[in-house]
Amino acid sequence: MASTAYDWIHQSLNTIHKAHWYRAVESLDGKAGPVMTCQGQPVVNFASNDYLGLAGDPRLAAAAIAAIQTYGTGSTGSRLLSGHRDLHRQLEAAIANWKGTEDAIVFSSGYLANIGTLSALVGSRDLILADQYNHSSLISGAKLSGAKVQTYQHCSIQDLQQQLAAGRSQARRCLIVTDSVFSMDGDLCPLVEILDLADAYDCMVMVDEAHGTGVLGQTGSGAVEALGCRHRPLIQMGTLSKALGSLGGYVTGPAHLIDYLRNRAPSWIYTTGLSPADTAAALAAIHIVQTEPQRRDRLWQNVQQLRQALQLLIAASPSPRLTSLLPSDSPILCVEAPDAATVTQLGQRLKVAGFLVSAVRPPTVSTSRLRMTVMATHEPLQLRQLVKALQTVAIASSATGHLP
Ligand SMILES: *Cc1c(COP(=O)(O)O)cnc(C)c1O
C-alpha cells in the first residue's frame, strides 16, 4: 500500500502502546452515584469527582428539565451575541454571593475558564510562576498566553520566593497560578504564604478551586474560605462539574476583573454559552450546598474513616505493593505503589472485586498510585469493604511474585 501523509499516526499509536501509555474509554452505566455498573457488574465508585453525590440528585435533574422546557436544549449562540439568558446571570450572581466576591463569569467548562483567563491576563512581556503539579488546563493556558512560564517545586514557598527575587523585575506583570487542592495528590497549596509573597513582589494570584468548591470551608465555598483568604485580592477559578454535579467553569473576583474577562477571554467570547440545563443544574446545586451542610459533614466523616483505615492497613500489613499514603487535606486519597505495572494490576484486581479505583501512572504523575475519591453518599460499610479488598489484592499480587 502506498504511504500517506497520515502513516505517522499508526507509528505514534504503536509507541504509545509500547510505553504502556495507551488509554481507552470504558463505559460506566446507571445513574451517577456511589454504585454503578461496569460491563454488567456492580462496582462501588471511588473514581468520581461527584463529592457530594449531587450529579444524581433528583432536584438537579428537575431544575435541568425545567430549564430545557423553558429555554430549549441549546443556548444557540455566544453570550455576547444571542446566547445570554437571565439564568446565566442568576448563576453568576449565586457564585459571587457564595464566594463573597463582587462578580463572577461562567464558562462552558473549567478547561475553557483556565485557558481563557490566563491568556487574557498575561502576555509576552509577562511572567507566570506555576506550581509543578498544576492541572493540565493551567499548563495549556499558560502556554497559550505567550508569557514566560516558570514552574516552582510543588508547594515550595522557598523556590517561589527565589524565582521571584531573580525574575520578577524583568517582567511587566507577574501571575502566580496554582491548584488549591491538587487533583492527583489531594494536598493543599500554601495559599496564605503565596498571597504574602504576591504582596511583596507585586504579583497577581490565580487559584484553581476545581476540587475545593463544595468541599472545603465553613460554607463549602472552597479552600480560599478554609484558609481564611476570602478578603485578599485573588482570582478564583473553579468548575461546576465536580462537587456541583453539572458542567461548566467559572471565575470569580472583583467586578472590574470579571468585566475585563467578558471583553478579553477568547474562550468565553467565541464559544456557545453554557446550556440552559447545565446552568440550572449548577444553580440548584449551589443552593443545596448552601442549605445542606450535613452533606459536607458526611463527606468529611467518610474521608476520616477511609484515611484512618488506609493508614492502619499500610502500617499493619506492610506490602511491597502499597508503599505509602500520600498526605492529603481533601477527599482525594492516594496510595503509592512501586511502579506502573503494579498499580495497573492492583486497579484491575480491585475492579474484579467490585471497586472502581483509578490507577494513575507517569507521565500523568511523578509516581504510580491508586487514587481514591470519597463521596458523601458512600456507606461506611463500602469504605471498610474497599480497604479489605485492597488488602486482599495487595497480598494476592505479592504472593504470585511476578508481574506482567
Ligand atoms: C477538572 C479540572 C479542571 C477542568 O474542569 P472541567 O470543568 O472538567 O473542564 C481544571 N482544573 C482542575 C484542577 C481540575 O481538576
Coordinates of C-alpha atoms and ligand atoms in Angstrom, one line a residue:
M1 CA 0.0 0.0 0.0
A2 CA 1.3 3.4 -0.8
S3 CA 2.4 5.5 2.1
T4 CA 0.3 8.5 3.0
A5 CA 0.8 11.7 5.0
Y6 CA -1.1 10.1 7.8
D7 CA 1.0 7.0 8.4
W8 CA 2.8 8.6 11.3
I9 CA -0.4 8.3 13.4
H10 CA -0.1 4.4 13.3
Q11 CA 3.6 4.7 14.4
S12 CA 2.7 7.1 17.2
L13 CA -0.1 4.8 18.4
N14 CA 2.4 1.9 18.4
T15 CA 4.8 4.0 20.5
I16 CA 2.1 4.8 23.0
H17 CA 1.2 1.1 23.2
K18 CA 4.8 0.0 23.7
A19 CA 5.3 2.6 26.6
H20 CA 2.1 1.2 28.3
W21 CA 0.6 4.7 27.9
Y22 CA -2.3 3.7 25.7
R23 CA -5.7 4.6 27.2
A24 CA -9.2 3.8 26.1
V25 CA -12.7 4.7 27.4
E26 CA -14.7 2.2 29.4
S27 CA -18.5 2.7 29.9
L28 CA -20.0 3.1 33.3
D29 CA -23.7 2.5 33.3
G30 CA -26.5 3.7 35.5
K31 CA -27.2 7.0 37.3
A32 CA -24.2 8.8 38.7
G33 CA -23.7 7.6 42.3
P34 CA -21.6 5.5 44.7
V35 CA -22.6 2.3 43.0
M36 CA -22.6 2.0 39.2
T37 CA -22.4 -0.8 36.6
C38 CA -19.3 -1.7 34.7
Q39 CA -19.6 -4.4 32.0
G40 CA -22.7 -5.7 33.7
Q41 CA -21.0 -5.9 37.1
P42 CA -21.9 -3.6 40.0
V43 CA -18.9 -1.5 41.2
V44 CA -18.5 0.8 44.1
N45 CA -17.3 4.0 42.6
F46 CA -14.1 5.6 44.1
A47 CA -13.1 7.3 40.9
S48 CA -15.7 10.1 40.7
N49 CA -15.5 13.8 41.2
D50 CA -19.1 13.9 42.4
Y51 CA -18.0 14.5 46.0
L52 CA -21.4 15.4 47.4
G53 CA -23.4 12.9 45.3
L54 CA -25.3 15.8 43.5
A55 CA -24.9 14.5 39.9
G56 CA -27.7 12.0 40.5
D57 CA -29.8 14.3 42.8
P58 CA -33.4 14.5 41.5
R59 CA -33.5 18.2 42.3
L60 CA -30.7 19.0 39.9
A61 CA -32.5 16.8 37.3
A62 CA -35.8 18.7 37.9
A63 CA -34.1 22.1 37.5
A64 CA -32.4 21.0 34.3
I65 CA -35.6 19.6 32.8
A66 CA -37.5 22.8 33.8
A67 CA -34.8 24.9 32.1
I68 CA -35.0 22.8 28.9
Q69 CA -38.7 23.2 28.8
T70 CA -38.4 27.0 29.3
Y71 CA -35.4 27.7 27.1
G72 CA -34.8 24.7 24.9
T73 CA -31.7 22.5 24.9
G74 CA -29.1 24.8 23.4
S75 CA -28.2 28.4 24.3
T76 CA -27.9 28.9 20.5
G77 CA -25.0 31.4 20.4
S78 CA -22.2 33.0 22.2
R79 CA -23.0 35.0 25.3
L80 CA -22.3 38.4 23.6
L81 CA -24.5 37.6 20.6
S82 CA -27.6 35.5 21.1
G83 CA -26.6 33.0 23.8
H84 CA -27.1 35.0 27.0
R85 CA -30.0 34.1 29.3
D86 CA -31.1 35.6 32.6
L87 CA -30.4 32.1 34.0
H88 CA -26.7 32.7 33.3
R89 CA -26.7 35.9 35.4
Q90 CA -28.6 34.2 38.2
L91 CA -25.9 31.5 38.3
E92 CA -23.1 34.1 38.2
A93 CA -24.7 36.1 41.0
A94 CA -25.1 33.0 43.1
I95 CA -21.4 32.1 42.7
A96 CA -20.3 35.6 43.6
N97 CA -22.5 35.7 46.6
W98 CA -21.4 32.3 47.8
K99 CA -17.7 33.2 47.4
G100 CA -18.1 36.6 48.9
T101 CA -16.8 38.3 45.7
E102 CA -18.2 41.2 43.6
D103 CA -18.9 39.3 40.4
A104 CA -18.4 36.0 38.5
I105 CA -18.4 34.8 34.9
V106 CA -19.3 31.2 33.8
F107 CA -17.5 29.5 31.0
S108 CA -18.7 26.3 29.2
S109 CA -16.1 24.3 31.0
G110 CA -13.4 24.6 33.7
Y111 CA -10.8 23.9 31.0
L112 CA -12.1 26.9 29.0
A113 CA -12.1 29.1 32.1
N114 CA -8.5 28.4 32.7
I115 CA -7.2 28.9 29.1
G116 CA -9.3 32.0 28.6
T117 CA -8.4 33.7 31.8
L118 CA -4.7 33.0 31.6
S119 CA -4.5 34.2 28.1
A120 CA -6.4 37.3 28.9
L121 CA -4.4 38.3 32.0
V122 CA -0.8 38.0 30.8
G123 CA 1.1 38.2 27.5
S124 CA 4.6 38.1 26.1
R125 CA 6.1 40.8 28.4
D126 CA 4.8 38.9 31.5
L127 CA 5.8 36.1 33.8
I128 CA 3.8 33.1 35.0
L129 CA 5.0 31.2 38.0
A130 CA 3.2 27.9 38.2
D131 CA 3.3 25.0 40.7
Q132 CA 4.9 22.0 39.0
Y133 CA 1.8 19.8 39.8
N134 CA -0.8 22.2 38.3
H135 CA -3.7 20.9 36.3
S136 CA -3.2 20.4 32.5
S137 CA -5.6 23.2 31.7
L138 CA -3.5 25.7 33.6
I139 CA -0.4 24.5 31.8
S140 CA -2.2 24.9 28.4
G141 CA -3.5 28.3 29.3
A142 CA 0.0 29.4 30.4
K143 CA 1.4 28.3 27.1
L144 CA -1.4 30.0 25.1
S145 CA -0.9 33.3 26.9
G146 CA 2.6 33.7 25.4
A147 CA 4.0 34.7 28.8
K148 CA 7.3 33.4 30.1
V149 CA 6.4 30.3 32.1
Q150 CA 8.4 29.1 35.1
T151 CA 7.4 26.2 37.3
Y152 CA 8.3 26.1 41.0
Q153 CA 8.7 23.0 43.1
H154 CA 5.4 21.6 44.4
C155 CA 4.1 23.9 47.2
S156 CA 7.6 25.3 47.8
I157 CA 7.4 28.8 49.0
Q158 CA 11.2 29.0 49.2
D159 CA 11.6 28.1 45.5
L160 CA 8.8 30.5 44.5
Q161 CA 10.5 33.3 46.5
Q162 CA 13.8 32.6 44.9
Q163 CA 12.3 32.7 41.4
L164 CA 10.5 36.0 42.2
A165 CA 13.7 37.5 43.6
A166 CA 15.6 36.5 40.4
G167 CA 13.0 37.2 37.7
R168 CA 10.1 39.5 38.9
S169 CA 11.8 42.8 37.9
Q170 CA 12.3 41.8 34.3
A171 CA 8.6 41.2 33.7
R172 CA 5.8 43.7 33.3
R173 CA 3.1 41.7 35.1
C174 CA 3.5 38.6 37.1
L175 CA 0.9 35.9 37.8
I176 CA 1.3 33.1 40.3
V177 CA -1.0 30.2 39.5
T178 CA -1.8 27.2 41.5
D179 CA -4.4 24.5 42.1
S180 CA -5.9 24.9 45.6
V181 CA -6.4 21.2 46.1
F182 CA -4.0 19.2 43.8
S183 CA -6.1 16.9 41.7
M184 CA -3.8 13.9 41.6
D185 CA -2.4 14.2 45.1
G186 CA -5.1 15.7 47.3
D187 CA -2.9 18.1 49.2
L188 CA -3.5 21.9 49.6
C189 CA -1.4 24.8 48.3
P190 CA 0.1 27.1 50.9
L191 CA -2.2 29.9 49.9
V192 CA -1.5 32.4 52.8
E193 CA 2.2 32.3 52.1
I194 CA 1.7 32.6 48.4
L195 CA -0.5 35.7 48.8
D196 CA 2.1 37.2 51.2
L197 CA 4.8 36.7 48.5
A198 CA 2.5 38.1 45.9
D199 CA 2.0 41.3 48.0
A200 CA 5.8 41.6 48.5
Y201 CA 6.5 41.2 44.8
D202 CA 3.5 42.9 43.2
C203 CA 2.0 39.8 41.6
M204 CA -1.5 38.6 40.8
V205 CA -2.6 35.2 42.1
M206 CA -4.9 32.8 40.4
V207 CA -6.2 29.8 42.3
D208 CA -8.0 26.8 40.7
E209 CA -10.7 25.5 43.1
A210 CA -11.9 22.7 40.9
H211 CA -11.6 20.2 43.8
G212 CA -12.1 22.7 46.7
T213 CA -15.5 24.0 45.6
G214 CA -18.4 22.4 47.5
V215 CA -16.0 20.5 49.7
L216 CA -13.8 22.8 51.8
G217 CA -14.6 25.8 54.1
Q218 CA -17.4 26.6 56.6
T219 CA -20.0 27.2 53.8
G220 CA -18.3 24.8 51.3
S221 CA -17.1 27.7 49.1
G222 CA -13.6 26.2 48.8
A223 CA -10.0 26.3 50.0
V224 CA -9.9 30.1 49.9
E225 CA -12.5 30.1 52.6
A226 CA -11.0 27.3 54.6
L227 CA -7.6 29.0 54.6
G228 CA -9.1 32.4 55.7
C229 CA -8.2 34.2 52.4
R230 CA -11.6 35.4 51.3
H231 CA -10.8 39.1 51.9
R232 CA -7.5 39.0 50.0
P233 CA -7.0 40.2 46.4
L234 CA -7.3 37.0 44.3
I235 CA -8.6 35.5 41.1
Q236 CA -10.6 32.4 41.9
M237 CA -11.5 29.8 39.3
G238 CA -13.5 26.6 39.7
T239 CA -15.7 24.2 38.0
L240 CA -19.4 23.4 38.0
S241 CA -18.6 19.8 37.0
K242 CA -17.2 18.2 40.2
A243 CA -18.9 18.7 43.6
L244 CA -21.6 20.7 41.8
G245 CA -22.6 17.8 39.6
S246 CA -23.1 19.8 36.4
L247 CA -20.9 21.1 33.7
G248 CA -19.1 24.4 33.2
G249 CA -16.4 26.5 34.8
Y250 CA -16.3 29.9 36.5
V251 CA -14.0 32.7 37.5
T252 CA -14.9 35.0 40.4
G253 CA -13.4 38.1 41.9
P254 CA -13.5 41.9 41.7
A255 CA -16.1 43.4 39.3
H256 CA -13.5 45.0 37.1
L257 CA -11.7 41.7 36.6
I258 CA -14.9 40.0 35.5
D259 CA -15.8 42.8 33.2
Y260 CA -12.4 42.7 31.7
L261 CA -12.7 38.9 31.1
R262 CA -16.0 39.4 29.4
N263 CA -14.1 41.6 26.9
R264 CA -10.9 39.8 26.6
A265 CA -11.2 36.0 27.2
P266 CA -11.5 34.3 23.8
S267 CA -12.7 31.0 25.2
W268 CA -15.7 32.8 26.6
I269 CA -16.3 35.3 23.8
Y270 CA -16.1 32.8 20.9
T271 CA -17.9 29.8 22.3
T272 CA -21.5 28.9 22.8
G273 CA -23.0 29.9 26.1
L274 CA -23.4 27.2 28.8
S275 CA -26.5 25.2 28.1
P276 CA -29.7 26.1 30.0
A277 CA -29.8 22.6 31.6
D278 CA -26.2 22.8 32.9
T279 CA -26.8 26.3 34.1
A280 CA -29.9 25.5 36.0
A281 CA -28.4 22.3 37.5
A282 CA -25.4 24.2 38.8
L283 CA -27.7 26.9 40.3
A284 CA -29.7 24.2 42.1
A285 CA -26.5 22.5 43.3
I286 CA -25.2 25.8 44.9
H287 CA -28.5 26.2 46.7
I288 CA -28.2 22.6 48.0
V289 CA -24.6 23.0 49.1
Q290 CA -25.5 26.2 51.0
T291 CA -28.6 24.8 52.7
E292 CA -27.4 21.2 53.4
P293 CA -24.1 21.4 55.3
Q294 CA -24.8 17.8 56.5
R295 CA -23.7 16.6 53.1
R296 CA -20.3 18.0 53.8
D297 CA -20.3 16.6 57.3
R298 CA -21.0 13.1 55.9
L299 CA -18.2 13.6 53.3
W300 CA -15.6 14.5 55.9
Q301 CA -16.7 11.7 58.2
N302 CA -16.2 9.3 55.3
V303 CA -12.8 10.9 54.4
Q304 CA -11.6 10.4 58.0
Q305 CA -12.8 6.9 58.1
L306 CA -11.1 5.8 54.9
R307 CA -7.9 7.8 55.7
Q308 CA -7.6 6.1 59.1
A309 CA -8.3 2.6 57.7
L310 CA -5.7 3.1 54.9
Q311 CA -3.1 4.3 57.4
L312 CA -3.8 1.3 59.5
L313 CA -3.6 -1.1 56.5
I314 CA -0.2 0.3 55.4
A315 CA 1.2 0.2 59.0
A316 CA -0.3 -3.2 60.0
S317 CA 0.2 -5.3 56.9
P318 CA 3.2 -3.9 55.0
S319 CA 3.2 -5.0 51.4
P320 CA 5.8 -4.1 48.8
R321 CA 2.8 -3.3 46.6
L322 CA 1.4 -0.5 48.7
T323 CA 4.2 1.8 49.9
S324 CA 2.6 4.8 51.5
L325 CA -0.5 7.0 51.8
L326 CA 0.2 10.5 50.3
P327 CA -0.5 13.5 52.6
S328 CA -4.0 14.8 51.8
D329 CA -6.3 17.6 53.0
S330 CA -9.2 16.6 50.8
P331 CA -11.4 13.7 49.7
I332 CA -8.7 12.6 47.3
L333 CA -6.7 9.8 48.9
C334 CA -3.7 8.2 47.1
V335 CA -1.8 5.1 48.0
E336 CA 1.6 4.9 46.3
A337 CA 2.7 1.7 44.5
P338 CA 6.3 1.0 43.4
D339 CA 5.7 1.1 39.6
A340 CA 3.2 1.5 36.8
A341 CA 2.7 -2.3 36.2
T342 CA 1.9 -2.9 39.8
V343 CA -0.6 -0.1 40.1
T344 CA -2.3 -1.2 36.9
Q345 CA -2.6 -4.7 38.1
L346 CA -4.0 -3.6 41.5
G347 CA -6.5 -1.4 39.8
Q348 CA -7.7 -4.3 37.6
R349 CA -8.0 -6.7 40.5
L350 CA -9.9 -4.1 42.6
K351 CA -12.3 -3.8 39.7
V352 CA -12.8 -7.6 39.5
A353 CA -13.5 -7.4 43.3
G354 CA -16.2 -4.7 42.6
F355 CA -14.3 -1.5 43.4
L356 CA -13.6 1.3 40.8
V357 CA -10.3 3.0 41.8
S358 CA -8.1 5.0 39.4
A359 CA -4.6 3.6 38.7
V360 CA -2.7 6.8 38.0
R361 CA 0.7 6.5 36.4
P362 CA 3.5 8.5 34.9
P363 CA 3.6 10.7 32.9
T364 CA 0.3 12.0 34.4
V365 CA 2.0 12.0 37.9
S366 CA 5.6 11.5 39.1
T367 CA 4.9 8.3 41.0
S368 CA 2.4 5.5 40.4
R369 CA -0.6 5.5 42.7
L370 CA -4.1 4.2 43.4
R371 CA -6.3 7.4 43.6
M372 CA -9.5 7.1 45.6
T373 CA -12.1 9.8 45.8
V374 CA -14.6 9.7 48.7
M375 CA -18.2 10.7 48.3
A376 CA -20.7 11.9 50.9
T377 CA -23.0 9.2 49.7
H378 CA -20.6 6.3 50.3
E379 CA -21.8 4.0 53.1
P380 CA -19.3 3.3 55.9
L381 CA -19.6 -0.4 55.0
Q382 CA -18.5 0.3 51.5
L383 CA -15.3 2.1 52.8
R384 CA -14.5 -0.9 55.0
Q385 CA -15.0 -3.3 52.1
L386 CA -12.7 -1.2 49.9
V387 CA -9.9 -1.4 52.4
K388 CA -10.4 -5.1 52.8
A389 CA -10.3 -5.6 49.1
L390 CA -7.2 -3.6 48.8
Q391 CA -5.5 -5.7 51.4
T392 CA -6.6 -8.9 49.6
V393 CA -5.3 -7.8 46.2
A394 CA -2.1 -6.4 47.6
I395 CA -1.3 -9.7 49.3
A396 CA -2.5 -11.8 46.3
S397 CA -0.3 -9.9 43.9
S398 CA 2.7 -10.2 46.3
A399 CA 2.1 -14.0 46.5
T400 CA 2.1 -14.5 42.8
G401 CA 5.6 -13.0 42.9
H402 CA 5.7 -11.9 39.3
L403 CA 4.1 -9.1 37.4
P404 CA 3.4 -8.7 33.7
Ligands
LIG1 C1 -11.2 19.1 36.3 C2 -10.3 20.2 36.5 C3 -10.3 21.3 35.6 C4 -11.2 21.3 34.4 O1 -12.5 21.5 34.7 P1 -13.7 20.9 33.7 O2 -14.9 21.7 34.1 O3 -13.8 19.5 33.9 O4 -13.2 21.3 32.3 C5 -9.5 22.3 35.9 N1 -8.6 22.3 36.9 C6 -8.6 21.3 37.8 C7 -7.6 21.3 38.9 C8 -9.4 20.2 37.6 O5 -9.3 19.1 38.4

